[in-house]
Short mmCIF file of C-alpha atoms in Angstrom, two decimals:
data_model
loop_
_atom_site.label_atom_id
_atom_site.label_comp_id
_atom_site.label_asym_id
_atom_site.label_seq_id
_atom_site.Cartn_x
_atom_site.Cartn_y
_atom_site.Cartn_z
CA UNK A 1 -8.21 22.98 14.72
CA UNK A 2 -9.07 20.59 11.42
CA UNK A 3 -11.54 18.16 12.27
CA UNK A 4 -10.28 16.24 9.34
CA UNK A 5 -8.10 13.03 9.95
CA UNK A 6 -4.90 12.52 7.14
CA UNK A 7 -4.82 9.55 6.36
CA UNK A 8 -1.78 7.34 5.78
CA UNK A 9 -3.07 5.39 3.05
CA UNK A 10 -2.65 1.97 2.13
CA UNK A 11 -4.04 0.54 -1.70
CA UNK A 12 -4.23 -3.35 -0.37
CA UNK A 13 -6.84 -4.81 1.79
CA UNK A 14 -5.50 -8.01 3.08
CA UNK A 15 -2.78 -7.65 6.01
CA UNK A 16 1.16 -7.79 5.45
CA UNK A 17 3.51 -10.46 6.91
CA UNK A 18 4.79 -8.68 9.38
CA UNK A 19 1.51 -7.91 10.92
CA UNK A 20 0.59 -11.09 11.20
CA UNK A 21 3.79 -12.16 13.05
CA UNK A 22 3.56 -12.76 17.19
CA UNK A 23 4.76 -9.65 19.14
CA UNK A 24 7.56 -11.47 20.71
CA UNK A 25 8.95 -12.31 16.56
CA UNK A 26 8.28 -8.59 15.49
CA UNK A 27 9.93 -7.40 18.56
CA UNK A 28 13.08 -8.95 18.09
CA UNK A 29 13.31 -8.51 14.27
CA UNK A 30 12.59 -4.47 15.45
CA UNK A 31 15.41 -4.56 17.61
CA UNK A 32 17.94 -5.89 14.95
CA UNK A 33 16.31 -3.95 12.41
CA UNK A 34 17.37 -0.14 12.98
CA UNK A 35 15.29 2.49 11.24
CA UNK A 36 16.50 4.80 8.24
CA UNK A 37 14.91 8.05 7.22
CA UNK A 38 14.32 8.62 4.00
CA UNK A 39 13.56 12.01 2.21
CA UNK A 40 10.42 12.33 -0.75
CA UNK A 41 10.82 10.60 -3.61
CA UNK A 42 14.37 8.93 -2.61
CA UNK A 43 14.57 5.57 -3.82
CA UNK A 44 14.44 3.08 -1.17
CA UNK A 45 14.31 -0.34 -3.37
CA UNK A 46 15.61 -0.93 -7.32
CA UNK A 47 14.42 -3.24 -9.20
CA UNK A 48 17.11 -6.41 -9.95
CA UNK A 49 18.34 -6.10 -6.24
CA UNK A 50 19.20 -9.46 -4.73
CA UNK A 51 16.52 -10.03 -1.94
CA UNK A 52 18.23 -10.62 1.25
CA UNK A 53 15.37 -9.64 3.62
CA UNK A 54 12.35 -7.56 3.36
CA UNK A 55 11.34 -4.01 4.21
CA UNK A 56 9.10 -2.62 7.02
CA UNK A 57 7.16 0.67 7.76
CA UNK A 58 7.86 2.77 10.55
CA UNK A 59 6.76 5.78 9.78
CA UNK A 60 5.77 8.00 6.28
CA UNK A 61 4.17 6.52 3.40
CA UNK A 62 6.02 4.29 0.37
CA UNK A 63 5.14 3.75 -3.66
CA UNK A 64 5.78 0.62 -5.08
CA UNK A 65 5.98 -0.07 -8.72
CA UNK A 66 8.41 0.74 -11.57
CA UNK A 67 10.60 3.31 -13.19
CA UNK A 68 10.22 3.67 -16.92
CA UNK A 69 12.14 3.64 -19.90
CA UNK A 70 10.96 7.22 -20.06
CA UNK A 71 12.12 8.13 -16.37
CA UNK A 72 8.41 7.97 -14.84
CA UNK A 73 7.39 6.28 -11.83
CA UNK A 74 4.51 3.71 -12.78
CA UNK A 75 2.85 2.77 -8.93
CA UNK A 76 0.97 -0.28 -8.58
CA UNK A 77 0.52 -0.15 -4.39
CA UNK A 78 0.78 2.55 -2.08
CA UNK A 79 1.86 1.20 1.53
CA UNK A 80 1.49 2.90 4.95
CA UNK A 81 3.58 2.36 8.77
CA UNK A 82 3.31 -1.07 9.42
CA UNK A 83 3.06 -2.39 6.31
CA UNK A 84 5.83 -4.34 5.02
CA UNK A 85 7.03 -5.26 1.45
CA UNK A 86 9.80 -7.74 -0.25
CA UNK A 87 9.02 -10.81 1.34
CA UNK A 88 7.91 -13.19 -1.92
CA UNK A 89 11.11 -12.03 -3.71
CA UNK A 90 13.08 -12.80 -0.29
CA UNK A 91 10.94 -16.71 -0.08
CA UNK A 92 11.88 -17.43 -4.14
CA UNK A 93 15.03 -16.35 -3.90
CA UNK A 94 14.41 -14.36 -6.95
CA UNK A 95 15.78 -10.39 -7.39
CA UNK A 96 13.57 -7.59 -6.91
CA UNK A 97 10.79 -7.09 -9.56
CA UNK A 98 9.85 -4.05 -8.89
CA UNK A 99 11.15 -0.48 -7.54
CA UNK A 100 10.11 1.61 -4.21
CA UNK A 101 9.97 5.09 -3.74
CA UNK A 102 9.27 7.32 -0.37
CA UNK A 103 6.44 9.15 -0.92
CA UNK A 104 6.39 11.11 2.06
CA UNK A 105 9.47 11.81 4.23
CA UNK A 106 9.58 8.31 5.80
CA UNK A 107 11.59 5.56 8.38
CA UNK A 108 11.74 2.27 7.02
CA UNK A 109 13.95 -0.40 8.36
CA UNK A 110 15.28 -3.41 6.25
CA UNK A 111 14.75 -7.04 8.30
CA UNK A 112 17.44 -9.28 6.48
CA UNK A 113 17.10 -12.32 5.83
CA UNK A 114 19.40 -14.66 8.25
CA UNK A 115 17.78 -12.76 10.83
CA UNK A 116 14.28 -13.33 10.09
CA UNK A 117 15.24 -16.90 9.45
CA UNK A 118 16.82 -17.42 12.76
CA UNK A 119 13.94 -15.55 14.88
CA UNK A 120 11.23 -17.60 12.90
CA UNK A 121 13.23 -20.90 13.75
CA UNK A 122 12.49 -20.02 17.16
CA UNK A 123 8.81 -18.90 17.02
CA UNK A 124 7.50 -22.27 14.84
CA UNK A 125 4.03 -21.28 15.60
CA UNK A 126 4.89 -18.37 13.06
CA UNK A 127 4.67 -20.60 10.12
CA UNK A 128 1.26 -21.07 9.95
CA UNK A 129 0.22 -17.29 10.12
CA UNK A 130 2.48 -16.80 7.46
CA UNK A 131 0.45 -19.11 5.68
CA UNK A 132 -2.53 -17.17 5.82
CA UNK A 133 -1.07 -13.77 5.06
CA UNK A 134 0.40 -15.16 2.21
CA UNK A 135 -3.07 -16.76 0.90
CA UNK A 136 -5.08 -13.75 2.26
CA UNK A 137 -2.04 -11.67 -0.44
CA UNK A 138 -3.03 -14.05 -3.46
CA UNK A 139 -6.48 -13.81 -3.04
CA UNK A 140 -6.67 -9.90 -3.05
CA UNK A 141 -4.54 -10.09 -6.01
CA UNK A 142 -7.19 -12.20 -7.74
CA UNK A 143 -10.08 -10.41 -6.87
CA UNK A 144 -8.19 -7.01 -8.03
CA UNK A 145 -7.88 -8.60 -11.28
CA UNK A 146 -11.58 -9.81 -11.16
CA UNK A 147 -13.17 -6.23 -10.38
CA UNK A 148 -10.26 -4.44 -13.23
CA UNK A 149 -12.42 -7.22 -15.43
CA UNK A 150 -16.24 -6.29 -14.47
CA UNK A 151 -16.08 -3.37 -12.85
CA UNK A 152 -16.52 -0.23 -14.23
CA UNK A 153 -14.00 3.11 -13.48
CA UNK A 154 -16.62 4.57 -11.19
CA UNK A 155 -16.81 1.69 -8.90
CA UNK A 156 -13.21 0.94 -9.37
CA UNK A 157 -12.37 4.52 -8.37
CA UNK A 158 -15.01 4.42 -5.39
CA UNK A 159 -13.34 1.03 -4.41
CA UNK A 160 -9.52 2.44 -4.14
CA UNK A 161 -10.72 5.21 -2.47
CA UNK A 162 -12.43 3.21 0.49
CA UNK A 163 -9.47 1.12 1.03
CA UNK A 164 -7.39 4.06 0.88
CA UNK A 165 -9.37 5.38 3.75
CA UNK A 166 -9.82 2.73 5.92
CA UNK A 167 -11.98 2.41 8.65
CA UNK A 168 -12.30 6.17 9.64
CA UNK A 169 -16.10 7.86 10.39
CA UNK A 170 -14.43 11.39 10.13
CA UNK A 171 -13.82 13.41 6.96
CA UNK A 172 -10.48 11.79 6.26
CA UNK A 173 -7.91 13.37 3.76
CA UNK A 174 -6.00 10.63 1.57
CA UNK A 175 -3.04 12.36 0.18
CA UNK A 176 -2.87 11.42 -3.77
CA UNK A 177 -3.16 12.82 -7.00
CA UNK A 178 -5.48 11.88 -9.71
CA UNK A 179 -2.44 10.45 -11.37
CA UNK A 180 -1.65 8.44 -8.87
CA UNK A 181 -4.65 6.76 -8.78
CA UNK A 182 -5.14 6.33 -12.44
CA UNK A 183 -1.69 4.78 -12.08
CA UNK A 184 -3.18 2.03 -9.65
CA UNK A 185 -6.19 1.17 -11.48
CA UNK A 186 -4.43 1.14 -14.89
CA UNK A 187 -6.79 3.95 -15.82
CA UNK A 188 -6.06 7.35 -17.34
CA UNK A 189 -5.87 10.43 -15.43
CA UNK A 190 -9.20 11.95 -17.56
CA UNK A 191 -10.87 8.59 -16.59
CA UNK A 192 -9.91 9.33 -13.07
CA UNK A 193 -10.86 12.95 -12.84
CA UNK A 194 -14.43 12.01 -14.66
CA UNK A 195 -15.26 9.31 -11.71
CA UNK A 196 -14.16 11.52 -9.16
CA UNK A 197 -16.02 14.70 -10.69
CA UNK A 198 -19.18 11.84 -10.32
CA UNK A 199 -18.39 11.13 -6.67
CA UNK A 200 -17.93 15.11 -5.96
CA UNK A 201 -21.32 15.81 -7.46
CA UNK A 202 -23.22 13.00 -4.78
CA UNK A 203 -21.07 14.95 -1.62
CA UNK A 204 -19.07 11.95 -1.32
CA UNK A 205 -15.48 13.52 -1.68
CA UNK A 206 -13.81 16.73 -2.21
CA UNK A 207 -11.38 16.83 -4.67
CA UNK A 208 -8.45 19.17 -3.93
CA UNK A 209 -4.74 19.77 -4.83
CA UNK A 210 -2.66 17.26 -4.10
CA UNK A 211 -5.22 14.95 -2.43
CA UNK A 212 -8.78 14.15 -2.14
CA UNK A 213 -11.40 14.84 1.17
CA UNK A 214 -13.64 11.69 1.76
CA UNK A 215 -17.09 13.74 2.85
CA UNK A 216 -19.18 10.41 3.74
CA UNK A 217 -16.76 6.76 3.58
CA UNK A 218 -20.58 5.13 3.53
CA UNK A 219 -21.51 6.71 0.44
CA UNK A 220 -18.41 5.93 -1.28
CA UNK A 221 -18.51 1.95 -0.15
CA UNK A 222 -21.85 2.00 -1.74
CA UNK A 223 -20.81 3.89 -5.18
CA UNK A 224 -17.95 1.13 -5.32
CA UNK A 225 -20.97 -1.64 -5.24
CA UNK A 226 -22.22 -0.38 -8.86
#
């Protein structure tokens, strides 16, 4: 047997709503929200949807980001079970801004919206973790868009790749392609495949088809420190 863990990668480091909810609110959205499969690469979200609720993780991995004019998928987050996505559109009462996409063969279910506001009028004490999610959301976004500012692709790389596998002492196999990342660091796939060919050479990873083996987590936290 492998002694290597897959990982079910996530590209954010602060927590999403629904984690931060009470059991007894995420229960009873759970039970009016059932589950739907979804095969690999079937679209789960478009963008220009109305936002009537938001969606939630159950199992299998999801892209976010945006189809181009060209037909390409442009990812900006990669989100694991658990994680849940939709909820700012759903709060603004604005349409959907961008598109998702399963990545893996996947169950997500959709929490709509009269629901969630009815269970939350119930569970007041909600509000406030909300809060923090929320804030804990805007301030990963600015310090993404601080290190895309100093940081170089190396540590950048080294960075995404820590998040993406989490907390994990094992050898831990994140399942994504150099384009994938290059796609959520705004980077090009040479760019990509240069950093990692760095991190390769100190035994830190192991690049292979289709995904990439992290060798030693603590050696790639400290490449992402410059």
């Amino acid at each position: 047997m492998s002694d290597i863990l897959h990982s079910s990668p996530r590209s954010i480091t602060s927590p999403m709503l629904f984690a931060a909810l009470s059991p007894r609110l995420q229960q009873r959205l759970i039970t009016t929200s059932p589950a739907r499969p979804y095969r690999v690469g079937q679209i789960i979200q478009q963008r220009g949807e109305r936002a009537n609720g938001f969606y939630l993780i159950e199992t299998g991995s999801v892209a976010v980001g945006r189809y181009l004019e060209s037909g390409d998928f442009r990812g900006v987050a990669v989100l694991g079970p658990g994680d849940s996505w939709g909820e700012l559109a759903m709060f603004a009462e604005r349409v959907r801004v961008v598109d998702a996409v399963a990545r893996s063969s996947c169950a997500v279910r959709f929490v709509r919206q009269s629901d969630f506001d009815a269970a939350l009028g119930e569970n007041p004490y909600d509000y406030r973790a909300m809060l923090g999610v929320l804030s804990a959301q805007l301030q990963d976004t600015l310090d993404i868009m601080a290190g895309i500012r100093r940081g170089t692709a190396h540590t950048r790389v080294a960075g995404l790749l820590a998040t993406l596998a989490g907390s994990s002492g094992q050898t831990t196999r994140i399942e994504i392609t150099q384009q994938e990342l290059g796609e959520l660091l705004g980077l090009t796939r040479m760019t990509v495949s240069g950093a990692l060919k760095e991190l390769e050479t100190t035994g830190a990873i192991t690049r292979r088809y289709g995904h990439i083996e992290i060798r030693s987590l603590e050696a790639v936290r400290l490449a992402a420190l410059g």
